[in-house]
Amino acid sequence: MRLIIAEKPSLARAIADALPGSGKRQDGAIHCGDTTVTWCLGHLLEQAAPEAYDPADKQWRLDRLPIVPQQWKLMPRSKARGQLAVIRKLIKQASEVVHAGDPDREGQLLVQEVIDYMKYRGPVQRLLISDLNRPAVSRALASLRPNAEYHPLFQAAQARARADWLYGINLTRAWTLTGRQAGHDGVLSVGRVQTPVLGLIVRRDNAIRDFVPHPFYPLWVDLKVALGQLRAWWAPKEHQPLDDQGRLIDRRPADALAAQLPGASGQLTQLDQQEKRQAPPLPYSLSALQVDAARRHGLSAQVVLDICQRLYEQHKLITYPRSDCRYLPEEHLPLAQRSLSGACQNDQALQQWLKGADFSLRSKAWNDKQVGAHHAIAPSGKPADFSQLSATEGHVFRLIVRNVMAQFYRPLRTFEVKAEFTLLEEAFRARGQSILDPGWKPLFTTRDESPPLPTLTQGEACQALGAAVEEKETRPPEPFTDASLIKAMMNIGRYVDDPAVRRTLRDTDGLGTEATRAGIIETLVQRGYLVRKQKALRATKLGSALIAALPSAVSTPERTALWEQRLRAISEQQDNANTFQQALLDDLRGLLSHSDAARLRNSLQTAQGEAGGPVKRASKPRNRYSKKKANSKGSRKTPVQ
């Protein structure tokens, strides 16, 4: 008997539907001739709690840290024991096992750890499915690979899980116990991803709080040229009183120049005119979709992820959503017209977009070299029944279809002009844009970025009609929103001070993964470290106090981003999981030596004083390694990082 172990029931049903045989469901499995399909319920196993290694560690004590298991143990989740018993019975009868976890690092871990836990030693094949529709599943079933090929991916996932345990257990215990010494009665949770994310927000909030505005004074002049009029802006010379962004901070020179300008003659001294072509935006990765859905529809990252899971599993309208890739396989190109036609079938707006598509075009999105374990999110081709979709599900589905549809629209062609005029020996600059061919742009917006300028000729004369000085004020940085925070997590190198580290991170994964970013934000909210104020994400007093008390290395993104880089190297057999863990332990011991009750007490008091009220006690997070585990029925979520 061949046994296929899927990651979740919905995937198991899709596999069974594509297999020959009756597909009889019985006792936690679906029987299809000589093949049986069973499933996990997300993670069936979890890392054992510290007391499973030594009963003395049930009590939290500083002198017991760091806790380092010598032989790692996995424990069944409390509500997963029934399904584990089903798999155990079936795997004893199996002559071959097929691993059907999701096509990513966590999916590789989730099923393989169950196979290993059962001590199965027979042949194991790997089934990779990113689209739950029957034709796609049938193609995947015909393309099984040896599971051994994906062992490095499993090693990377396992290293991540163990490292998160070591980091989270030890630092959370250390700072919680230090917090008690400082007078704080509550758990202070620390994680290798969640804490740097909190640090980003705290530092942004501090920058907003400490921001001191100052005025600046732009000067404009309206110019008459041969074929019309335009407005140009003064570009002060460096000897003028300027801020670090080149803005004039003393009004007097601007007023003096504005008084002289009306009626003055000048000349167009520099003219840069060029046609530009802009390719359509690529199809979505999950994070890119979360950013756009937050901006356009005000949806949180977690809501977008939940919607995508329903569109994928329940409605079968899209391909695998937890993707970090924005490219599509070249073999999908010939099928695109059919899948987009199906996706657009029951929606008037999508039908209009479909009419404008030219399927003879090929964009840069179709590139096998850019596709890894999974490809960009795309419509599956199944017609959508919008009466069965919520309004927000419809919004997200249209975004996904739109970005794939855009690949069959012409590039946006614009004519851009930059002009510099000289009057009274001073430079005045103007810029404009005209659209030659809107291409894909109407699918995204009907707004022009900047108005066109009159037709200009190098060296032509100009005359000032009028001028004025405006008084403006610098503004503080914007608080983070779901959209800007996800984008920051994707591009974390921008928030790193060290130039060498920034260069290293430029082309690597960001903070967290596609599958975990939304959950990290929600966890910080649930634990009382963040609060949503309209669309803004702001740190609470407790969140600010914790960041102030921790060593900066714990709350800045360098470490966790470099972790992701090393984990990727392990998955590509360019690094070793044991050396990675040893480096982590050396780092961890150094961090534990910095737990300081006096520093924490001071930061808690400072946060209270600044905010004018008591620091709210953190709600105690569920022990993610305890036997009384919430949400163990079907959670695919990894332990909070």
XYZ file of C-alpha atoms in Angstrom, residues 239-611:
373
model
C 26.256 78.780 0.509
C 22.619 79.440 1.476
C 21.324 78.287 4.904
C 20.056 74.785 4.050
C 19.051 71.735 6.036
C 20.388 68.229 5.339
C 17.844 67.780 2.536
C 18.749 71.002 0.746
C 15.735 72.999 1.973
C 16.118 76.711 2.732
C 15.689 77.388 6.455
C 16.112 81.199 6.387
C 13.313 83.083 4.653
C 15.196 86.312 4.009
C 17.169 85.204 0.901
C 13.968 83.788 -0.634
C 12.000 87.007 0.021
C 14.790 89.122 -1.459
C 14.938 87.013 -4.623
C 11.134 86.835 -4.979
C 10.964 90.638 -4.967
C 13.387 90.842 -7.917
C 11.874 88.104 -10.083
C 8.666 89.564 -11.628
C 9.516 90.755 -15.148
C 13.026 89.270 -15.067
C 14.244 87.507 -18.231
C 16.156 84.261 -18.341
C 17.028 81.251 -20.400
C 16.447 77.507 -20.468
C 19.987 76.307 -19.734
C 19.509 72.551 -19.207
C 16.931 70.299 -20.811
C 16.643 66.556 -20.304
C 13.889 64.863 -22.322
C 13.513 61.122 -22.650
C 10.979 58.446 -23.339
C 10.712 55.800 -20.617
C 9.176 52.335 -20.647
C 7.982 50.708 -17.439
C 7.137 47.012 -17.309
C 4.005 45.932 -15.420
C 4.329 45.135 -11.711
C 5.129 41.474 -11.149
C 2.568 38.966 -9.824
C 2.333 38.861 -6.053
C 4.296 37.178 -3.338
C 2.320 36.999 -0.103
C 4.105 39.964 1.486
C 3.707 42.130 -1.627
C -0.002 41.277 -1.662
C -0.326 42.127 2.036
C 1.270 45.531 1.388
C -1.090 46.376 -1.493
C -4.213 45.036 0.228
C -3.420 47.127 3.311
C -2.955 50.267 1.237
C -5.952 49.806 -1.038
C -8.473 48.141 1.265
C -7.176 48.736 4.807
C -6.765 45.007 5.504
C -4.324 43.792 8.147
C -1.587 41.372 7.163
C -3.239 38.551 9.117
C -6.619 39.157 7.480
C -4.998 38.982 4.027
C -3.247 35.724 4.914
C -6.507 34.231 6.222
C -8.343 35.316 3.067
C -5.654 33.794 0.871
C -5.873 30.500 2.736
C -9.635 30.411 2.136
C -9.243 31.329 -1.539
C -6.703 28.511 -1.858
C -8.189 25.734 0.293
C -11.926 26.379 0.430
C -12.663 28.090 -2.898
C -9.665 26.720 -4.881
C -9.419 29.993 -6.794
C -5.693 30.680 -6.372
C -2.419 28.811 -6.213
C -0.354 28.277 -3.057
C -0.456 31.613 -1.197
C 2.470 31.510 1.255
C 4.929 32.249 -1.522
C 7.996 34.468 -1.364
C 8.373 34.447 -5.167
C 7.043 36.978 -7.698
C 7.764 34.971 -10.859
C 5.860 32.253 -12.718
C 7.066 29.062 -14.428
C 7.504 29.301 -18.179
C 5.311 26.226 -18.670
C 2.354 28.197 -17.254
C 2.526 30.805 -20.027
C 0.585 28.776 -22.652
C -2.108 28.074 -20.027
C -2.462 31.675 -18.870
C -5.193 32.766 -21.283
C -7.416 29.858 -20.271
C -6.838 30.313 -16.525
C -7.417 34.084 -16.678
C -10.549 33.609 -18.786
C -11.903 31.244 -16.150
C -10.965 33.574 -13.291
C -12.677 36.569 -14.949
C -15.828 34.741 -15.987
C -18.273 36.096 -13.405
C -17.048 39.639 -12.761
C -17.670 42.670 -14.964
C -14.504 44.558 -13.990
C -12.326 41.506 -14.594
C -14.065 40.908 -17.922
C -13.155 44.432 -19.031
C -9.529 43.870 -18.096
C -9.528 40.567 -19.967
C -10.737 42.283 -23.173
C -7.679 44.533 -23.114
C -5.155 41.723 -22.638
C -2.832 40.714 -25.481
C -1.794 37.108 -24.934
C 0.898 37.306 -27.589
C 2.957 39.397 -25.146
C 5.487 37.882 -22.763
C 6.673 39.817 -19.720
C 9.703 39.161 -17.543
C 7.422 37.437 -14.986
C 7.749 34.102 -16.840
C 11.198 33.014 -15.694
C 12.087 29.520 -14.464
C 15.421 30.759 -13.093
C 13.586 32.958 -10.575
C 11.162 30.235 -9.413
C 12.183 28.175 -6.389
C 10.049 25.796 -4.293
C 6.936 27.754 -5.252
C 5.940 30.454 -7.705
C 4.018 33.718 -7.490
C 0.376 33.697 -6.411
C -1.870 33.290 -9.448
C -5.507 32.479 -10.209
C -6.090 28.760 -10.596
C -8.495 29.244 -13.511
C -11.586 28.115 -11.659
C -14.493 30.552 -12.197
C -15.206 32.524 -9.051
C -18.694 32.481 -7.587
C -18.682 35.979 -6.118
C -21.965 35.301 -4.302
C -19.978 32.829 -2.175
C -17.121 35.264 -1.517
C -17.107 38.003 1.089
C -16.418 41.551 -0.089
C -12.845 41.394 1.205
C -12.260 37.997 -0.412
C -13.418 39.510 -3.690
C -11.057 42.469 -3.279
C -8.037 40.245 -2.662
C -8.938 37.871 -5.498
C -9.210 40.785 -7.953
C -5.797 42.075 -6.900
C -4.244 38.649 -7.581
C -5.936 38.357 -10.987
C -5.023 41.945 -11.890
C -1.293 41.495 -11.315
C -1.183 38.384 -13.504
C -3.431 40.013 -16.127
C -1.060 42.992 -16.273
C 1.631 40.721 -17.732
C -0.398 40.746 -20.975
C -0.593 44.507 -21.261
C 1.902 46.725 -23.034
C 4.543 48.581 -20.995
C 3.680 52.044 -19.728
C 5.390 54.578 -22.029
C 5.956 58.107 -20.777
C 7.795 61.195 -21.989
C 9.594 62.821 -19.064
C 11.054 66.310 -19.079
C 13.458 67.921 -16.605
C 14.238 71.575 -17.231
C 16.519 74.064 -15.494
C 16.138 77.797 -16.129
C 18.583 80.523 -15.145
C 17.236 83.911 -14.027
C 19.209 86.531 -12.073
C 22.090 83.979 -11.980
C 19.940 81.580 -9.977
C 18.685 78.104 -11.002
C 14.989 77.219 -11.159
C 13.848 73.664 -11.914
C 10.687 72.182 -13.375
C 9.678 68.685 -14.343
C 6.728 67.122 -16.080
C 5.494 63.921 -17.630
C 3.161 63.030 -20.451
C 1.785 59.550 -21.120
C 2.463 58.207 -24.604
C 0.868 54.794 -23.999
C -0.888 53.979 -20.702
C -0.251 50.250 -21.199
C -0.987 48.408 -17.946
C -1.441 51.580 -15.887
C -5.280 51.816 -16.063
C -5.521 48.456 -14.258
C -3.885 50.110 -11.250
C -4.803 53.805 -11.300
C -6.195 56.520 -13.565
C -4.193 59.265 -11.865
C -1.282 60.920 -13.653
C 1.850 61.252 -11.513
C 2.768 64.770 -12.722
C 1.311 67.113 -15.375
C 3.142 67.651 -18.648
C 5.225 70.756 -19.408
C 4.833 72.844 -22.562
C 7.086 71.832 -25.441
C 10.533 73.261 -24.675
C 13.678 73.990 -26.688
C 17.191 74.113 -25.284
C 18.354 77.732 -24.910
C 14.939 79.358 -25.379
C 14.116 82.546 -23.521
C 11.758 82.798 -20.554
C 10.249 85.607 -18.525
C 9.116 85.601 -14.900
C 5.445 86.487 -14.484
C 5.201 86.205 -10.726
C 6.918 84.599 -7.728
C 6.142 83.770 -4.112
C 7.685 82.180 -1.046
C 5.779 79.425 0.741
C 6.252 78.653 4.407
C 6.277 74.947 5.170
C 7.273 72.860 8.153
C 9.176 69.601 8.339
C 7.081 66.633 9.391
C 7.955 63.710 11.634
C 8.261 60.225 10.145
C 4.978 58.408 9.661
C 4.074 55.712 12.210
C 4.186 52.172 10.933
C 1.062 50.617 9.452
C 0.516 46.981 8.489
C 1.562 47.858 4.943
C 4.710 49.795 5.810
C 5.735 47.330 8.534
C 5.434 44.318 6.205
C 7.446 46.257 3.616
C 10.071 47.062 6.260
C 10.269 43.387 7.241
C 10.748 42.486 3.568
C 13.502 45.078 3.103
C 15.121 44.962 6.507
C 18.555 45.958 5.196
C 17.326 49.554 5.012
C 17.113 49.614 8.810
C 20.631 48.336 9.434
C 23.349 50.854 10.275
C 26.397 48.726 9.493
C 27.165 49.219 5.746
C 28.808 45.784 5.448
C 25.815 44.013 7.016
C 23.440 46.098 4.882
C 25.221 44.959 1.748
C 25.018 41.351 2.926
C 21.287 41.618 3.570
C 20.402 43.413 0.357
C 19.589 40.266 -1.583
C 18.607 37.921 1.256
C 15.354 37.187 3.042
C 14.006 39.859 5.341
C 12.696 39.726 8.874
C 10.464 36.679 9.298
C 9.008 34.736 6.375
C 5.955 35.038 4.146
C 4.129 32.568 6.398
C 5.020 34.183 9.739
C 5.043 37.979 9.295
C 1.319 38.495 9.793
C 1.276 36.215 12.859
C 4.217 38.055 14.418
C 2.381 41.384 14.195
C -0.794 39.898 15.709
C 1.187 38.215 18.497
C 2.759 41.540 19.486
C -0.723 43.071 19.618
C -2.144 40.188 21.663
C 0.726 40.301 24.150
C 0.172 43.965 24.866
C 3.325 45.263 23.179
C 1.545 46.940 20.235
C -1.793 48.632 19.761
C -3.635 49.622 16.593
C -4.704 53.257 16.453
C -6.790 53.545 13.297
C -4.335 52.212 10.685
C -1.207 52.959 12.704
C 0.701 50.393 14.765
C 2.111 51.987 17.923
C 4.117 50.538 20.795
C 2.495 50.400 24.228
C 4.267 51.557 27.385
C 5.190 47.959 28.112
C 6.560 47.417 24.618
C 8.691 50.551 24.838
C 9.951 49.607 28.289
C 10.996 46.123 27.188
C 12.992 47.420 24.223
C 14.701 50.005 26.420
C 15.753 47.278 28.870
C 17.033 44.731 26.370
C 20.520 44.771 24.827
C 20.280 46.536 21.469
C 21.497 43.353 19.745
C 18.224 41.631 20.736
C 15.930 44.367 19.395
C 17.718 45.209 16.151
C 17.277 43.241 12.937
C 20.855 42.240 12.128
C 20.880 38.944 14.017
C 17.612 37.493 12.824
C 18.189 38.538 9.219
C 21.594 36.872 9.288
C 19.910 33.803 10.811
C 17.668 33.598 7.771
C 20.700 33.901 5.540
C 22.415 30.998 7.310
C 19.254 28.895 7.247
C 19.017 29.411 3.509
C 22.666 28.368 3.228
C 21.866 25.177 5.192
C 18.984 24.424 2.823
C 21.413 24.840 -0.096
C 24.070 22.657 1.603
C 26.435 25.601 1.992
C 26.323 25.637 5.809
C 25.979 23.160 8.652
C 23.150 23.016 11.207
C 25.487 22.019 14.065
C 27.873 24.930 13.548
C 24.870 27.255 13.289
C 23.534 26.049 16.662
C 26.933 26.332 18.334
C 27.312 29.924 17.143
C 23.836 30.644 18.510
C 24.719 29.198 21.926
C 27.849 31.327 22.164
C 25.760 34.371 21.313
C 23.017 33.392 23.742
C 25.364 33.105 26.715
C 26.605 36.611 26.054
C 23.070 38.002 25.899
C 22.018 36.307 29.136
C 24.858 38.035 30.968
C 23.195 41.388 30.186
C 19.930 40.794 32.066
C 19.809 43.677 34.548
C 16.967 44.284 37.018
C 18.006 47.890 37.688
C 17.987 48.743 33.990
C 14.588 47.111 33.520
C 13.163 48.861 36.593
C 14.366 52.195 35.244
C 12.905 51.582 31.791
C 9.530 50.587 33.271
C 9.465 53.724 35.425
C 10.518 55.911 32.505
C 7.763 54.519 30.315
C 5.253 55.147 33.111
C 6.459 58.697 33.638
C 6.424 59.610 29.954
C 2.986 58.173 29.376
